[in-house]
PDB file of C-alpha atoms in Angstrom:
ATOM      1  CA  MET J1108       0.305   0.589   0.201  1.00 69.00           C
ATOM      2  CA  ASP J1109       3.266   2.589   0.597  1.00 86.00           C
ATOM      3  CA  ILE J1110       4.422   2.280  -3.400  1.00 93.00           C
ATOM      4  CA  ALA J1111      -0.564   2.822  -4.393  1.00 90.00           C
ATOM      5  CA  ASP J1112      -0.237   5.499  -0.935  1.00 91.00           C
ATOM      6  CA  SER J1113       3.376   6.964  -2.874  1.00 93.00           C
ATOM      7  CA  LEU J1114       1.452   7.533  -6.399  1.00 95.00           C
ATOM      8  CA  TYR J1115      -1.630   8.927  -5.167  1.00 95.00           C
ATOM      9  CA  ARG J1116       0.341  12.217  -3.542  1.00 96.00           C
ATOM     10  CA  GLN J1117       1.870  12.309  -6.787  1.00 97.00           C
ATOM     11  CA  VAL J1118      -1.048  12.531  -8.983  1.00 97.00           C
ATOM     12  CA  VAL J1119      -2.505  14.815  -6.230  1.00 97.00           C
ATOM     13  CA  ASN J1120      -0.222  17.004  -5.978  1.00 97.00           C
ATOM     14  CA  MET J1121       0.563  16.994  -9.984  1.00 96.00           C
ATOM     15  CA  TRP J1122      -3.462  18.139 -10.403  1.00 95.00           C
ATOM     16  CA  HIS J1123      -3.227  20.810  -7.366  1.00 97.00           C
ATOM     17  CA  SER J1124      -0.266  22.447  -8.775  1.00 96.00           C
ATOM     18  CA  HIS J1125      -1.696  22.373 -12.615  1.00 94.00           C
ATOM     19  CA  LEU J1126      -5.894  23.132 -11.417  1.00 95.00           C
ATOM     20  CA  THR J1127      -3.291  26.438  -8.503  1.00 95.00           C
ATOM     21  CA  GLN J1128      -2.290  27.805 -12.468  1.00 93.00           C
ATOM     22  CA  VAL J1129      -4.886  26.992 -14.570  1.00 91.00           C
ATOM     23  CA  VAL J1130      -7.565  29.257 -11.669  1.00 93.00           C
ATOM     24  CA  GLU J1131      -5.057  31.856 -10.557  1.00 91.00           C
ATOM     25  CA  LYS J1132      -4.575  32.576 -15.322  1.00 89.00           C
ATOM     26  CA  LYS J1133      -8.572  32.550 -15.550  1.00 87.00           C
ATOM     27  CA  THR J1134      -9.082  35.174 -12.879  1.00 86.00           C
ATOM     28  CA  GLU J1135      -6.250  37.020 -13.668  1.00 83.00           C
ATOM     29  CA  ILE J1136      -7.454  37.430 -16.965  1.00 70.00           C
ATOM     30  CA  SER J1137     -10.593  37.610 -16.269  1.00 65.00           C
ATOM     31  CA  GLU J1138      -9.654  40.961 -13.478  1.00 61.00           C
ATOM     32  CA  LEU J1139      -8.250  42.796 -15.951  1.00 62.00           C
ATOM     33  CA  ASP J1140     -10.533  41.458 -18.868  1.00 62.00           C
ATOM     34  CA  THR J1141     -13.690  43.539 -15.947  1.00 59.00           C
ATOM     35  CA  ILE J1142     -10.636  46.378 -15.275  1.00 61.00           C
ATOM     36  CA  LEU J1143     -10.703  47.538 -19.094  1.00 64.00           C
ATOM     37  CA  GLY J1144     -14.253  46.386 -19.767  1.00 61.00           C
ATOM     38  CA  LYS J1145     -13.254  43.667 -22.485  1.00 58.00           C
ATOM     39  CA  LYS J1146     -15.961  41.461 -22.228  1.00 52.00           C
ATOM     40  CA  ASP J1147     -15.740  37.641 -23.124  1.00 51.00           C
ATOM     41  CA  ASP J1148     -15.287  37.802 -27.291  1.00 47.00           C
ATOM     42  CA  ASP J1149     -12.304  35.621 -28.399  1.00 48.00           C
ATOM     43  CA  ASP J1150     -10.297  36.445 -31.604  1.00 51.00           C
ATOM     44  CA  ARG J1151      -9.367  33.363 -32.389  1.00 50.00           C
ATOM     45  CA  ASP J1152     -12.509  31.495 -35.155  1.00 52.00           C
ATOM     46  CA  SER J1153     -15.399  28.818 -33.445  1.00 54.00           C
ATOM     47  CA  GLU J1154     -13.526  25.995 -34.565  1.00 57.00           C
ATOM     48  CA  SER J1155     -10.016  26.446 -32.566  1.00 54.00           C
ATOM     49  CA  LEU J1156     -12.212  27.708 -29.898  1.00 48.00           C
ATOM     50  CA  ASP J1157     -14.115  24.561 -30.293  1.00 50.00           C
ATOM     51  CA  THR J1158     -11.256  22.607 -30.411  1.00 57.00           C
ATOM     52  CA  GLU J1159      -9.227  24.777 -27.169  1.00 58.00           C
ATOM     53  CA  ARG J1160     -12.967  23.979 -24.910  1.00 58.00           C
ATOM     54  CA  SER J1161     -12.768  20.028 -26.373  1.00 58.00           C
ATOM     55  CA  ASN J1162      -9.345  19.390 -24.550  1.00 63.00           C
ATOM     56  CA  GLU J1163     -10.723  21.159 -21.475  1.00 72.00           C
ATOM     57  CA  LEU J1164     -13.146  19.244 -21.037  1.00 68.00           C
ATOM     58  CA  ALA J1165     -11.789  15.702 -21.442  1.00 74.00           C
ATOM     59  CA  SER J1166      -8.960  17.299 -19.191  1.00 82.00           C
ATOM     60  CA  GLU J1167     -12.111  18.465 -16.080  1.00 86.00           C
ATOM     61  CA  ALA J1168     -13.402  14.721 -16.640  1.00 87.00           C
ATOM     62  CA  GLU J1169     -10.213  13.072 -16.555  1.00 90.00           C
ATOM     63  CA  ALA J1170      -9.404  15.250 -13.400  1.00 92.00           C
ATOM     64  CA  LYS J1171     -12.818  15.246 -11.845  1.00 94.00           C
ATOM     65  CA  LYS J1172     -12.717  10.792 -12.495  1.00 95.00           C
ATOM     66  CA  VAL J1173      -9.405  10.616 -10.418  1.00 96.00           C
ATOM     67  CA  LEU J1174      -9.513  13.528  -8.135  1.00 97.00           C
ATOM     68  CA  TYR J1175     -12.810  11.618  -6.894  1.00 96.00           C
ATOM     69  CA  SER J1176     -11.687   8.246  -6.569  1.00 96.00           C
ATOM     70  CA  ILE J1177      -9.241   8.820  -3.872  1.00 96.00           C
ATOM     71  CA  TYR J1178     -10.780  10.811  -1.934  1.00 97.00           C
ATOM     72  CA  GLU J1179     -12.840   7.704  -1.523  1.00 96.00           C
ATOM     73  CA  ILE J1180      -9.652   6.181  -1.023  1.00 95.00           C
ATOM     74  CA  ARG J1181      -8.548   8.350   1.524  1.00 95.00           C
ATOM     75  CA  ARG J1182     -11.852   9.461   3.691  1.00 94.00           C
ATOM     76  CA  ASN J1183     -12.795   5.522   4.466  1.00 94.00           C
ATOM     77  CA  GLU J1184      -9.192   5.217   5.403  1.00 92.00           C
ATOM     78  CA  SER J1185      -8.769   4.170   9.508  1.00 90.00           C
ATOM     79  CA  THR J1186      -6.554   6.720  10.175  1.00 91.00           C
ATOM     80  CA  LEU J1187      -7.217  10.264   7.860  1.00 90.00           C
ATOM     81  CA  ASP J1188      -5.112  12.017   6.865  1.00 92.00           C
ATOM     82  CA  ASP J1189      -6.439  16.258   6.709  1.00 94.00           C
ATOM     83  CA  ALA J1190      -3.718  18.035   4.326  1.00 94.00           C
ATOM     84  CA  GLU J1191      -4.073  15.452   2.070  1.00 95.00           C
ATOM     85  CA  LEU J1192      -8.458  15.290   2.018  1.00 96.00           C
ATOM     86  CA  THR J1193      -8.177  19.257   2.190  1.00 97.00           C
ATOM     87  CA  LYS J1194      -5.734  19.142  -0.326  1.00 97.00           C
ATOM     88  CA  ILE J1195      -7.609  16.600  -2.858  1.00 97.00           C
ATOM     89  CA  GLU J1196     -10.881  18.648  -2.289  1.00 97.00           C
ATOM     90  CA  HIS J1197      -9.382  21.615  -3.166  1.00 97.00           C
ATOM     91  CA  CYS J1198      -9.034  19.645  -6.387  1.00 97.00           C
ATOM     92  CA  LEU J1199     -12.246  18.824  -6.131  1.00 97.00           C
ATOM     93  CA  SER J1200     -14.308  22.598  -5.491  1.00 97.00           C
ATOM     94  CA  MET J1201     -11.001  23.703  -9.069  1.00 96.00           C
ATOM     95  CA  VAL J1202     -12.115  21.113 -11.061  1.00 96.00           C
ATOM     96  CA  HIS J1203     -16.272  21.907 -10.747  1.00 95.00           C
ATOM     97  CA  PHE J1204     -14.668  26.126 -10.764  1.00 95.00           C
ATOM     98  CA  LEU J1205     -13.826  25.642 -14.555  1.00 92.00           C
ATOM     99  CA  SER J1206     -16.315  23.771 -15.206  1.00 91.00           C
ATOM    100  CA  LYS J1207     -18.913  26.908 -14.306  1.00 92.00           C
ATOM    101  CA  GLU J1208     -20.251  24.104 -11.661  1.00 94.00           C
ATOM    102  CA  TYR J1209     -20.243  26.621  -8.812  1.00 96.00           C
ATOM    103  CA  ASP J1210     -22.625  25.509  -6.465  1.00 96.00           C
ATOM    104  CA  LYS J1211     -19.905  22.867  -5.908  1.00 96.00           C
ATOM    105  CA  VAL J1212     -17.550  25.428  -5.708  1.00 96.00           C
ATOM    106  CA  LYS J1213     -19.469  26.881  -2.859  1.00 96.00           C
ATOM    107  CA  ASN J1214     -20.409  23.386  -1.062  1.00 96.00           C
ATOM    108  CA  TYR J1215     -16.477  22.665  -1.736  1.00 96.00           C
ATOM    109  CA  SER J1216     -15.566  26.292  -0.044  1.00 95.00           C
ATOM    110  CA  ASP J1217     -17.665  25.938   2.361  1.00 95.00           C
ATOM    111  CA  LEU J1218     -16.379  22.312   3.809  1.00 96.00           C
ATOM    112  CA  LEU J1219     -12.608  23.729   2.872  1.00 96.00           C
ATOM    113  CA  GLU J1220     -13.120  27.158   5.696  1.00 94.00           C
ATOM    114  CA  SER J1221     -14.563  25.425   7.836  1.00 94.00           C
ATOM    115  CA  LYS J1222     -11.217  23.866   9.100  1.00 93.00           C
ATOM    116  CA  SER J1223      -8.717  26.126  11.204  1.00 89.00           C
ATOM    117  CA  ASP J1224      -6.007  24.968   9.887  1.00 89.00           C
ATOM    118  CA  LEU J1225      -6.282  25.961   6.157  1.00 93.00           C
ATOM    119  CA  ASN J1226      -3.286  27.365   5.591  1.00 93.00           C
ATOM    120  CA  ASP J1227      -3.019  30.952   3.143  1.00 94.00           C
ATOM    121  CA  ALA J1228      -2.705  29.611  -0.544  1.00 94.00           C
ATOM    122  CA  ILE J1229      -5.332  27.508  -0.230  1.00 96.00           C
ATOM    123  CA  ARG J1230      -7.727  30.337   1.427  1.00 95.00           C
ATOM    124  CA  ALA J1231      -6.553  33.048  -0.942  1.00 94.00           C
ATOM    125  CA  ASN J1232      -6.903  30.810  -3.701  1.00 95.00           C
ATOM    126  CA  LEU J1233     -10.542  30.264  -2.435  1.00 95.00           C
ATOM    127  CA  THR J1234     -11.123  34.235  -2.187  1.00 93.00           C
ATOM    128  CA  ARG J1235     -10.513  34.621  -6.045  1.00 92.00           C
ATOM    129  CA  ILE J1236     -12.343  31.968  -6.747  1.00 95.00           C
ATOM    130  CA  ASN J1237     -15.600  33.716  -4.873  1.00 93.00           C
ATOM    131  CA  ASN J1238     -14.657  36.861  -6.184  1.00 90.00           C
ATOM    132  CA  PHE J1239     -15.133  36.015  -9.268  1.00 90.00           C
ATOM    133  CA  ILE J1240     -18.058  33.916  -9.603  1.00 91.00           C
ATOM    134  CA  LYS J1241     -19.272  37.025  -7.834  1.00 88.00           C
ATOM    135  CA  MET J1242     -18.066  39.143 -10.406  1.00 81.00           C
ATOM    136  CA  LYS J1243     -20.129  36.607 -13.027  1.00 70.00           C
TER     137      LYS J1243
END
């Protein structure tokens, strides 16, 4: 089980890093667009936008499937690793944010913000996501 545990941690860390970067970029660009008064119009043709969105949807679906599986495994362990569960819950909140499933984001945000040992980076990311949702 030690090998599987190590692999699960690596997978969660990779998704967490990737999703954090994607969310930061998305919310940063949106904040700049709001300041500049830009709309969501894109100069790229619809075919390239459709291809890009298809790739994003596939990635989101993969992330949800993998992260939910690991989350269920972690939640059912005899000794819970709160830090690992928090990281997975944060990943899931970011995936739901990118999928525009804002009700699920709210559920995970409430769960995460109720934790007394939530680190500042996750707290700041959640604040950024929630501010973005309020702007929409």
